[in-house]
PDB file of C-alpha atoms and ligand atoms in Angstrom:
ATOM      1  CA  MET A 164      78.604 115.048  89.093  1.00  0.00           C
ATOM      2  CA  ASN A 165      78.495 115.717  92.875  1.00  0.00           C
ATOM      3  CA  LEU A 166      81.891 115.356  94.427  1.00  0.00           C
ATOM      4  CA  ILE A 167      81.959 113.106  97.582  1.00  0.00           C
ATOM      5  CA  ASN A 168      82.381 114.703 100.969  1.00  0.00           C
ATOM      6  CA  THR A 169      85.969 114.355 102.234  1.00  0.00           C
ATOM      7  CA  ASN A 170      85.376 116.184 105.448  1.00  0.00           C
ATOM      8  CA  ASN A 171      82.944 116.522 108.528  1.00  0.00           C
ATOM      9  CA  ASN A 172      83.328 113.126 110.025  1.00  0.00           C
ATOM     10  CA  THR A 173      82.538 110.881 107.010  1.00  0.00           C
ATOM     11  CA  THR A 174      83.474 107.651 105.623  1.00  0.00           C
ATOM     12  CA  SER A 175      82.535 107.236 101.971  1.00  0.00           C
ATOM     13  CA  LEU A 176      82.740 103.959 100.432  1.00  0.00           C
ATOM     14  CA  LEU A 177      82.667 103.559  96.630  1.00  0.00           C
ATOM     15  CA  ASN A 178      82.117 100.128  94.781  1.00  0.00           C
ATOM     16  CA  GLY A 179      83.543 100.140  91.554  1.00  0.00           C
ATOM     17  CA  ASP A 180      87.022 100.471  89.421  1.00  0.00           C
ATOM     18  CA  CYS A 181      89.192 103.080  91.212  1.00  0.00           C
ATOM     19  CA  ILE A 182      90.182 105.014  88.182  1.00  0.00           C
ATOM     20  CA  GLU A 183      86.546 105.836  87.484  1.00  0.00           C
ATOM     21  CA  MET A 184      85.805 106.329  91.067  1.00  0.00           C
ATOM     22  CA  PHE A 185      88.566 108.980  91.408  1.00  0.00           C
ATOM     23  CA  LYS A 186      86.429 111.147  89.403  1.00  0.00           C
ATOM     24  CA  GLU A 187      84.073 111.755  92.429  1.00  0.00           C
ATOM     25  CA  ILE A 188      87.260 112.920  94.600  1.00  0.00           C
ATOM     26  CA  ALA A 189      87.981 116.575  94.410  1.00  0.00           C
ATOM     27  CA  ASP A 190      91.725 117.915  93.877  1.00  0.00           C
ATOM     28  CA  GLU A 191      93.835 118.209  96.550  1.00  0.00           C
ATOM     29  CA  SER A 192      91.432 116.689  99.144  1.00  0.00           C
ATOM     30  CA  ILE A 193      93.209 113.887 100.795  1.00  0.00           C
ATOM     31  CA  ASP A 194      95.748 114.027 103.464  1.00  0.00           C
ATOM     32  CA  LEU A 195      96.857 110.497 103.325  1.00  0.00           C
ATOM     33  CA  ILE A 196      96.617 107.557 101.087  1.00  0.00           C
ATOM     34  CA  ILE A 197      97.275 104.088 102.189  1.00  0.00           C
ATOM     35  CA  THR A 198      96.768 101.543  99.705  1.00  0.00           C
ATOM     36  CA  ASP A 199      97.601  97.776  98.819  1.00  0.00           C
ATOM     37  CA  PRO A 200      97.162  97.492  95.134  1.00  0.00           C
ATOM     38  CA  PRO A 201      97.632  94.292  93.071  1.00  0.00           C
ATOM     39  CA  TYR A 202     101.305  93.250  93.076  1.00  0.00           C
ATOM     40  CA  ASN A 203     101.269  91.544  89.668  1.00  0.00           C
ATOM     41  CA  LEU A 204     102.286  88.301  91.075  1.00  0.00           C
ATOM     42  CA  GLY A 205      99.065  86.336  89.941  1.00  0.00           C
ATOM     43  CA  ASN A 206     100.553  85.071  86.563  1.00  0.00           C
ATOM     44  CA  PHE A 207     103.980  84.627  88.152  1.00  0.00           C
ATOM     45  CA  MET A 208     102.669  82.385  90.750  1.00  0.00           C
ATOM     46  CA  LYS A 209     100.813  80.430  88.303  1.00  0.00           C
ATOM     47  CA  ALA A 210     103.759  79.967  85.923  1.00  0.00           C
ATOM     48  CA  ARG A 211     105.615  78.660  89.020  1.00  0.00           C
ATOM     49  CA  GLN A 212     102.962  76.080  89.820  1.00  0.00           C
ATOM     50  CA  THR A 213     103.081  77.262  93.339  1.00  0.00           C
ATOM     51  CA  ASN A 214     101.462  74.868  95.831  1.00  0.00           C
ATOM     52  CA  LEU A 215      99.825  77.816  97.669  1.00  0.00           C
ATOM     53  CA  LYS A 216      96.714  76.942  95.866  1.00  0.00           C
ATOM     54  CA  LYS A 217      96.314  73.565  97.513  1.00  0.00           C
ATOM     55  CA  MET A 218      97.180  75.225 101.156  1.00  0.00           C
ATOM     56  CA  ARG A 219      94.830  77.845 100.952  1.00  0.00           C
ATOM     57  CA  SER A 220      91.200  77.833 100.007  1.00  0.00           C
ATOM     58  CA  ASN A 221      91.176  81.580  99.149  1.00  0.00           C
ATOM     59  CA  PHE A 222      94.418  81.668  97.185  1.00  0.00           C
ATOM     60  CA  PHE A 223      94.773  85.362  95.828  1.00  0.00           C
ATOM     61  CA  GLY A 224      95.961  84.146  92.205  1.00  0.00           C
ATOM     62  CA  ASP A 225      92.723  82.557  91.819  1.00  0.00           C
ATOM     63  CA  ALA A 226      90.682  85.656  92.766  1.00  0.00           C
ATOM     64  CA  GLY A 227      91.144  87.259  89.371  1.00  0.00           C
ATOM     65  CA  TRP A 228      92.194  90.640  90.178  1.00  0.00           C
ATOM     66  CA  ASP A 229      96.123  90.230  89.876  1.00  0.00           C
ATOM     67  CA  ASN A 230      96.285  88.649  86.271  1.00  0.00           C
ATOM     68  CA  ASP A 231      97.292  91.641  84.167  1.00  0.00           C
ATOM     69  CA  SER A 232     100.283  91.269  82.137  1.00  0.00           C
ATOM     70  CA  TYR A 233     103.228  93.403  83.274  1.00  0.00           C
ATOM     71  CA  GLU A 234     102.451  96.100  80.664  1.00  0.00           C
ATOM     72  CA  ASP A 235      98.920  96.217  81.386  1.00  0.00           C
ATOM     73  CA  TRP A 236      99.575  96.504  85.129  1.00  0.00           C
ATOM     74  CA  LEU A 237     102.159  99.216  84.543  1.00  0.00           C
ATOM     75  CA  ASN A 238      99.585 101.189  82.713  1.00  0.00           C
ATOM     76  CA  HIS A 239      97.019 100.758  85.556  1.00  0.00           C
ATOM     77  CA  MET A 240      99.469 101.756  88.295  1.00  0.00           C
ATOM     78  CA  ASP A 241     100.326 104.732  86.239  1.00  0.00           C
ATOM     79  CA  SER A 242      96.663 105.916  86.023  1.00  0.00           C
ATOM     80  CA  PHE A 243      96.281 105.251  89.670  1.00  0.00           C
ATOM     81  CA  ILE A 244      99.441 107.005  90.693  1.00  0.00           C
ATOM     82  CA  LYS A 245      98.527 110.237  88.505  1.00  0.00           C
ATOM     83  CA  GLU A 246      94.904 110.203  89.986  1.00  0.00           C
ATOM     84  CA  SER A 247      96.399 109.926  93.655  1.00  0.00           C
ATOM     85  CA  ARG A 248      98.820 112.836  93.087  1.00  0.00           C
ATOM     86  CA  ARG A 249      95.815 114.906  91.793  1.00  0.00           C
ATOM     87  CA  VAL A 250      93.720 114.342  94.882  1.00  0.00           C
ATOM     88  CA  LEU A 251      96.452 114.586  97.475  1.00  0.00           C
ATOM     89  CA  LYS A 252      96.802 117.901  99.321  1.00  0.00           C
ATOM     90  CA  LYS A 253     100.206 119.622  99.146  1.00  0.00           C
ATOM     91  CA  ASN A 254     102.288 118.025 102.143  1.00  0.00           C
ATOM     92  CA  GLY A 255     100.125 115.082 101.745  1.00  0.00           C
ATOM     93  CA  ALA A 256     101.665 111.592 102.039  1.00  0.00           C
ATOM     94  CA  MET A 257     101.091 108.194 100.363  1.00  0.00           C
ATOM     95  CA  ILE A 258     101.967 104.561 101.302  1.00  0.00           C
ATOM     96  CA  ILE A 259     101.991 101.932  98.658  1.00  0.00           C
ATOM     97  CA  PHE A 260     102.268  98.365  99.663  1.00  0.00           C
ATOM     98  CA  MET A 261     104.222  96.477  97.100  1.00  0.00           C
ATOM     99  CA  SER A 262     106.205  93.115  96.509  1.00  0.00           C
ATOM    100  CA  ILE A 263     110.078  93.539  96.724  1.00  0.00           C
ATOM    101  CA  ILE A 264     110.470  92.918  93.157  1.00  0.00           C
ATOM    102  CA  LYS A 265     108.103  95.623  91.905  1.00  0.00           C
ATOM    103  CA  VAL A 266     109.352  98.206  93.849  1.00  0.00           C
ATOM    104  CA  GLU A 267     111.578  99.890  91.626  1.00  0.00           C
ATOM    105  CA  SER A 268     108.879 100.159  88.977  1.00  0.00           C
ATOM    106  CA  ILE A 269     106.680 101.982  91.194  1.00  0.00           C
ATOM    107  CA  ILE A 270     109.341 104.420  92.801  1.00  0.00           C
ATOM    108  CA  ASN A 271     110.001 105.261  88.928  1.00  0.00           C
ATOM    109  CA  MET A 272     106.437 105.725  88.104  1.00  0.00           C
ATOM    110  CA  ALA A 273     105.776 107.973  91.139  1.00  0.00           C
ATOM    111  CA  GLN A 274     108.714 110.113  90.639  1.00  0.00           C
ATOM    112  CA  ASN A 275     107.772 110.652  87.018  1.00  0.00           C
ATOM    113  CA  ASN A 276     104.366 111.593  88.402  1.00  0.00           C
ATOM    114  CA  GLY A 277     105.877 114.366  90.484  1.00  0.00           C
ATOM    115  CA  LEU A 278     105.701 112.514  93.972  1.00  0.00           C
ATOM    116  CA  TYR A 279     108.636 112.768  96.406  1.00  0.00           C
ATOM    117  CA  TYR A 280     109.961 109.424  97.240  1.00  0.00           C
ATOM    118  CA  LYS A 281     111.202 109.079 100.610  1.00  0.00           C
ATOM    119  CA  THR A 282     111.566 105.363 102.034  1.00  0.00           C
ATOM    120  CA  THR A 283     111.243 101.844 100.981  1.00  0.00           C
ATOM    121  CA  GLY A 284     110.389  99.661 104.299  1.00  0.00           C
ATOM    122  CA  ILE A 285     109.384  96.240 105.282  1.00  0.00           C
ATOM    123  CA  TRP A 286     106.591  94.562 106.767  1.00  0.00           C
ATOM    124  CA  HIS A 287     107.944  91.193 108.306  1.00  0.00           C
ATOM    125  CA  LYS A 288     105.149  88.509 109.262  1.00  0.00           C
ATOM    126  CA  THR A 289     106.164  86.494 112.277  1.00  0.00           C
ATOM    127  CA  ASN A 290     103.960  83.681 111.453  1.00  0.00           C
ATOM    128  CA  PRO A 291     103.949  83.153 107.577  1.00  0.00           C
ATOM    129  CA  MET A 292     102.844  79.964 105.973  1.00  0.00           C
ATOM    130  CA  PRO A 293     106.149  77.808 106.220  1.00  0.00           C
ATOM    131  CA  ARG A 294     105.510  76.623 102.417  1.00  0.00           C
ATOM    132  CA  ASN A 295     108.322  74.333 101.290  1.00  0.00           C
ATOM    133  CA  MET A 296     110.400  75.285 104.193  1.00  0.00           C
ATOM    134  CA  ASN A 297     113.069  72.635 103.488  1.00  0.00           C
ATOM    135  CA  LEU A 298     113.609  73.622 100.009  1.00  0.00           C
ATOM    136  CA  HIS A 299     114.050  77.424 100.341  1.00  0.00           C
ATOM    137  CA  PHE A 300     113.610  80.809 102.531  1.00  0.00           C
ATOM    138  CA  ILE A 301     110.318  81.116 103.660  1.00  0.00           C
ATOM    139  CA  ASN A 302     108.451  84.020 102.037  1.00  0.00           C
ATOM    140  CA  SER A 303     107.724  86.583 104.887  1.00  0.00           C
ATOM    141  CA  ASN A 304     108.233  89.909 103.815  1.00  0.00           C
ATOM    142  CA  GLU A 305     106.235  92.582 101.888  1.00  0.00           C
ATOM    143  CA  CYS A 306     107.279  96.213 101.202  1.00  0.00           C
ATOM    144  CA  TRP A 307     105.781  99.365 101.693  1.00  0.00           C
ATOM    145  CA  ILE A 308     106.927 102.630  99.691  1.00  0.00           C
ATOM    146  CA  TYR A 309     106.405 106.026 101.228  1.00  0.00           C
ATOM    147  CA  PHE A 310     106.037 109.367  99.215  1.00  0.00           C
ATOM    148  CA  THR A 311     105.132 112.792  99.871  1.00  0.00           C
ATOM    149  CA  ASN A 312     103.597 115.346  97.774  1.00  0.00           C
ATOM    150  CA  LYS A 313     104.969 118.821  96.920  1.00  0.00           C
ATOM    151  CA  THR A 314     106.969 118.663 100.210  1.00  0.00           C
ATOM    152  CA  LYS A 315     110.064 116.823 101.336  1.00  0.00           C
ATOM    153  CA  THR A 316     108.625 116.550 104.633  1.00  0.00           C
ATOM    154  CA  GLY A 317     105.139 116.048 105.673  1.00  0.00           C
ATOM    155  CA  THR A 318     103.266 114.984 108.840  1.00  0.00           C
ATOM    156  CA  PHE A 319     105.529 112.349 110.923  1.00  0.00           C
ATOM    157  CA  ASN A 320     104.147 112.016 114.539  1.00  0.00           C
ATOM    158  CA  ASN A 321     107.253 110.349 115.877  1.00  0.00           C
ATOM    159  CA  ASN A 322     106.933 111.700 119.269  1.00  0.00           C
ATOM    160  CA  GLY A 323     110.565 112.224 119.555  1.00  0.00           C
ATOM    161  CA  LYS A 324     111.094 108.288 118.879  1.00  0.00           C
ATOM    162  CA  ALA A 325     113.343 106.986 116.362  1.00  0.00           C
ATOM    163  CA  ILE A 326     111.081 104.767 114.137  1.00  0.00           C
ATOM    164  CA  HIS A 327     112.669 102.021 112.000  1.00  0.00           C
ATOM    165  CA  ASP A 328     111.609 101.464 108.322  1.00  0.00           C
ATOM    166  CA  PHE A 329     110.533  97.978 109.465  1.00  0.00           C
ATOM    167  CA  PHE A 330     107.316  96.730 110.995  1.00  0.00           C
ATOM    168  CA  GLU A 331     106.663  93.375 112.426  1.00  0.00           C
ATOM    169  CA  SER A 332     103.497  91.653 113.273  1.00  0.00           C
ATOM    170  CA  SER A 333     101.609  88.473 112.882  1.00  0.00           C
ATOM    171  CA  VAL A 334      99.611  87.902 109.775  1.00  0.00           C
ATOM    172  CA  THR A 335      95.825  89.102 110.135  1.00  0.00           C
ATOM    173  CA  PRO A 336      94.213  87.382 112.951  1.00  0.00           C
ATOM    174  CA  SER A 337      91.102  85.472 112.522  1.00  0.00           C
ATOM    175  CA  SER A 338      89.198  88.158 114.729  1.00  0.00           C
ATOM    176  CA  GLU A 339      89.629  90.704 112.087  1.00  0.00           C
ATOM    177  CA  LYS A 340      87.798  88.256 109.500  1.00  0.00           C
ATOM    178  CA  LYS A 341      84.649  87.640 111.102  1.00  0.00           C
ATOM    179  CA  TYR A 342      82.547  89.195 108.274  1.00  0.00           C
ATOM    180  CA  GLY A 343      84.423  87.018 105.463  1.00  0.00           C
ATOM    181  CA  LYS A 344      87.897  86.355 104.310  1.00  0.00           C
ATOM    182  CA  HIS A 345      90.088  88.398 101.984  1.00  0.00           C
ATOM    183  CA  PRO A 346      93.130  86.608 100.582  1.00  0.00           C
ATOM    184  CA  THR A 347      95.567  89.275 101.321  1.00  0.00           C
ATOM    185  CA  GLN A 348      93.842  91.158 104.278  1.00  0.00           C
ATOM    186  CA  LYS A 349      96.323  93.258 106.058  1.00  0.00           C
ATOM    187  CA  PRO A 350      96.253  93.311 110.204  1.00  0.00           C
ATOM    188  CA  GLU A 351      94.956  96.438 111.602  1.00  0.00           C
ATOM    189  CA  SER A 352      97.858  96.908 113.871  1.00  0.00           C
ATOM    190  CA  LEU A 353     100.266  97.292 110.702  1.00  0.00           C
ATOM    191  CA  ILE A 354      98.023  99.809 109.243  1.00  0.00           C
ATOM    192  CA  GLU A 355      97.394 101.626 112.570  1.00  0.00           C
ATOM    193  CA  SER A 356     101.138 102.531 112.556  1.00  0.00           C
ATOM    194  CA  PHE A 357     100.872 104.244 109.280  1.00  0.00           C
ATOM    195  CA  VAL A 358      97.732 106.133 110.230  1.00  0.00           C
ATOM    196  CA  LYS A 359      99.008 107.485 113.626  1.00  0.00           C
ATOM    197  CA  ILE A 360     102.471 108.738 112.352  1.00  0.00           C
ATOM    198  CA  LEU A 361     101.462 110.119 108.957  1.00  0.00           C
ATOM    199  CA  SER A 362      98.129 111.793 109.912  1.00  0.00           C
ATOM    200  CA  ASN A 363      96.280 113.671 112.390  1.00  0.00           C
ATOM    201  CA  ARG A 364      92.843 113.504 113.904  1.00  0.00           C
ATOM    202  CA  ASN A 365      90.214 114.938 111.062  1.00  0.00           C
ATOM    203  CA  ASP A 366      92.569 114.405 108.415  1.00  0.00           C
ATOM    204  CA  THR A 367      91.278 112.428 105.409  1.00  0.00           C
ATOM    205  CA  VAL A 368      92.652 109.035 104.448  1.00  0.00           C
ATOM    206  CA  LEU A 369      91.995 107.377 101.113  1.00  0.00           C
ATOM    207  CA  ASP A 370      92.526 103.539 100.237  1.00  0.00           C
ATOM    208  CA  CYS A 371      91.523 102.984  96.470  1.00  0.00           C
ATOM    209  CA  PHE A 372      92.312  99.370  96.781  1.00  0.00           C
ATOM    210  CA  MET A 373      90.424  98.898  99.915  1.00  0.00           C
ATOM    211  CA  GLY A 374      89.780  95.302  99.853  1.00  0.00           C
ATOM    212  CA  SER A 375      88.141  94.128 103.254  1.00  0.00           C
ATOM    213  CA  GLY A 376      88.457  97.763 104.421  1.00  0.00           C
ATOM    214  CA  THR A 377      91.297  97.480 106.859  1.00  0.00           C
ATOM    215  CA  THR A 378      92.441 101.084 106.225  1.00  0.00           C
ATOM    216  CA  GLY A 379      88.757 102.285 106.839  1.00  0.00           C
ATOM    217  CA  VAL A 380      88.470 100.396 110.081  1.00  0.00           C
ATOM    218  CA  VAL A 381      91.696 101.879 111.557  1.00  0.00           C
ATOM    219  CA  SER A 382      90.773 105.448 110.176  1.00  0.00           C
ATOM    220  CA  LYS A 383      87.251 105.588 111.507  1.00  0.00           C
ATOM    221  CA  ARG A 384      88.696 104.302 114.972  1.00  0.00           C
ATOM    222  CA  LEU A 385      91.508 106.930 114.980  1.00  0.00           C
ATOM    223  CA  GLY A 386      89.012 109.676 114.258  1.00  0.00           C
ATOM    224  CA  ARG A 387      90.336 110.509 110.701  1.00  0.00           C
ATOM    225  CA  ASN A 388      87.611 110.853 107.566  1.00  0.00           C
ATOM    226  CA  PHE A 389      87.952 107.914 105.147  1.00  0.00           C
ATOM    227  CA  VAL A 390      87.168 107.336 101.553  1.00  0.00           C
ATOM    228  CA  GLY A 391      87.658 103.763 100.376  1.00  0.00           C
ATOM    229  CA  ILE A 392      87.151 102.370  96.827  1.00  0.00           C
ATOM    230  CA  GLU A 393      86.825  98.602  96.053  1.00  0.00           C
ATOM    231  CA  LEU A 394      85.917  96.754  92.799  1.00  0.00           C
ATOM    232  CA  ASN A 395      84.826  93.437  93.853  1.00  0.00           C
ATOM    233  CA  GLU A 396      81.323  93.451  95.565  1.00  0.00           C
ATOM    234  CA  GLU A 397      81.910  90.628  97.878  1.00  0.00           C
ATOM    235  CA  TYR A 398      84.733  92.261  99.433  1.00  0.00           C
ATOM    236  CA  PHE A 399      83.200  95.831  99.188  1.00  0.00           C
ATOM    237  CA  ASN A 400      80.249  94.264 101.248  1.00  0.00           C
ATOM    238  CA  ILE A 401      82.944  92.919 103.950  1.00  0.00           C
ATOM    239  CA  ALA A 402      84.374  96.336 104.287  1.00  0.00           C
ATOM    240  CA  LYS A 403      81.159  97.839 104.794  1.00  0.00           C
ATOM    241  CA  GLN A 404      80.332  95.805 107.697  1.00  0.00           C
ATOM    242  CA  ARG A 405      83.770  95.932 109.348  1.00  0.00           C
ATOM    243  CA  ILE A 406      83.675  99.674 109.141  1.00  0.00           C
ATOM    244  CA  ASN A 407      79.981  99.933 110.155  1.00  0.00           C
ATOM    245  CA  ASP A 408      80.896  97.914 113.245  1.00  0.00           C
ATOM    246  CA  VAL A 409      83.600 100.546 114.272  1.00  0.00           C
ATOM    247  CA  ASP A 410      82.400 102.109 117.405  1.00  0.00           C
ATOM    248  CA  ASN A 411      82.621 105.824 116.743  1.00  0.00           C
ATOM    249  CA  GLU A 412      79.327 107.407 116.808  1.00  0.00           C
ATOM    250  CA  ASN A 413      80.803 110.782 115.465  1.00  0.00           C
ATOM    251  CA  TYR A 414      81.313 109.147 112.236  1.00  0.00           C
ATOM    252  CA  ARG A 415      78.604 109.062 109.514  1.00  0.00           C
ATOM    253  CA  ILE A 416      78.924 106.515 106.622  1.00  0.00           C
ATOM    254  CA  ASP A 417      77.977 107.673 102.904  1.00  0.00           C
ATOM    255  CA  ILE A 418      77.798 104.556 100.720  1.00  0.00           C
ATOM    256  CA  GLU A 419      77.892 105.055  96.889  1.00  0.00           C
ATOM    257  CA  GLU A 420      77.468 101.895  95.285  1.00  0.00           C
ATOM    258  CA  LEU A 421      78.266 102.918  91.670  1.00  0.00           C
ATOM    259  CA  THR A 422      78.655 100.310  89.129  1.00  0.00           C
ATOM    260  CA  ASN A 423      80.728 100.622  85.818  1.00  0.00           C
TER     261      ASN A 423
HETATM  262  C1  SAM B1963      95.904  93.535  97.980  1.00  0.00           C
HETATM  263  S1  SAM B1963      94.083  93.694  97.935  1.00  0.00           S
HETATM  264  C2  SAM B1963      93.794  94.871  99.395  1.00  0.00           C
HETATM  265  C3  SAM B1963      93.863  94.179 100.577  1.00  0.00           C
HETATM  266  C4  SAM B1963      93.214  95.088 101.600  1.00  0.00           C
HETATM  267  N1  SAM B1963      94.730  95.898 102.043  1.00  0.00           N
HETATM  268  C5  SAM B1963      92.792  94.575 102.935  1.00  0.00           C
HETATM  269  O1  SAM B1963      93.459  94.625 104.312  1.00  0.00           O
HETATM  270  O2  SAM B1963      91.777  93.644 102.987  1.00  0.00           O
HETATM  271  C6  SAM B1963      93.586  94.610  96.460  1.00  0.00           C
HETATM  272  C7  SAM B1963      92.270  94.866  96.239  1.00  0.00           C
HETATM  273  O3  SAM B1963      92.257  95.625  95.224  1.00  0.00           O
HETATM  274  C8  SAM B1963      90.831  95.402  94.378  1.00  0.00           C
HETATM  275  N2  SAM B1963      90.994  95.836  93.143  1.00  0.00           N
HETATM  276  C9  SAM B1963      91.640  95.347  92.015  1.00  0.00           C
HETATM  277  N3  SAM B1963      91.603  96.172  91.045  1.00  0.00           N
HETATM  278  C10 SAM B1963      90.844  97.284  91.394  1.00  0.00           C
HETATM  279  C11 SAM B1963      90.471  98.492  90.487  1.00  0.00           C
HETATM  280  N4  SAM B1963      90.742  98.734  89.731  1.00  0.00           N
HETATM  281  N5  SAM B1963      89.796  99.161  91.376  1.00  0.00           N
HETATM  282  C12 SAM B1963      89.406  99.064  92.697  1.00  0.00           C
HETATM  283  N6  SAM B1963      89.732  97.876  93.519  1.00  0.00           N
HETATM  284  C13 SAM B1963      90.546  97.144  92.936  1.00  0.00           C
HETATM  285  C14 SAM B1963      91.078  93.781  94.691  1.00  0.00           C
HETATM  286  O4  SAM B1963      89.646  93.327  94.357  1.00  0.00           O
HETATM  287  C15 SAM B1963      91.280  93.563  95.962  1.00  0.00           C
HETATM  288  O5  SAM B1963      90.599  93.478  96.957  1.00  0.00           O
END
């Protein structure tokens, strides 16, 4: 099997299951992983009979990719973290987005797989859906967990400024959804902060749960090579169009549409 090119101004997009697709990526070839895996909240939300479904036409609980039992989800996350560690370079870093209630599971698993735990931070949404606002606190936070590989300090471009473990932004604006909607699409400004701080130009960034391709859009715009993996064909096509649309003529796109 030919391994994909992770250098030389390329963006490689793979359509399929990430655990299978990781086999296409060479050991120690990735500088930074930024990824937003299923949070294992689908069954939890359904059991609570949340009214999110009524309020949102593209409710993530109905999308079908977050319905694993907790045990199956743990096994899947363990395989993804093992493969992530294999492909990360020494001194590489990883950001995993996660729901607050699952953070400890991910930290334990990543440490057991040899990653160095650095920080748990917050993304605060300034305009979340004000669901049942008279009954409880509005859900407006998601977490991100920061790890490094075989080092305690990796790339950290803070330009001498103190950076808090807290990012604030609006939810994803509709201008970033012109090729189609993804129920949990992250805003480009949020991902841009991580790409700028934790990588350098010509580094290679991987997102193995790419969704609508936000990490790829930002990576290409900022002159990083990118590898993106997405299981769902509809989301994959949105990602392909969004990333293609980024104006960076130096970057080639190699698209592998493997099915498994
Ligand atoms: C939380 S979303 C990511 C959204 C993304 N951050 C964005 O900005 O659009 C998780 C994505 O992982 C995909 N996914 C779930 N299981 C997968 C697997 N085994 N391999 C690859 N992708 C998978 C889902 O289809 C979904 O699009």
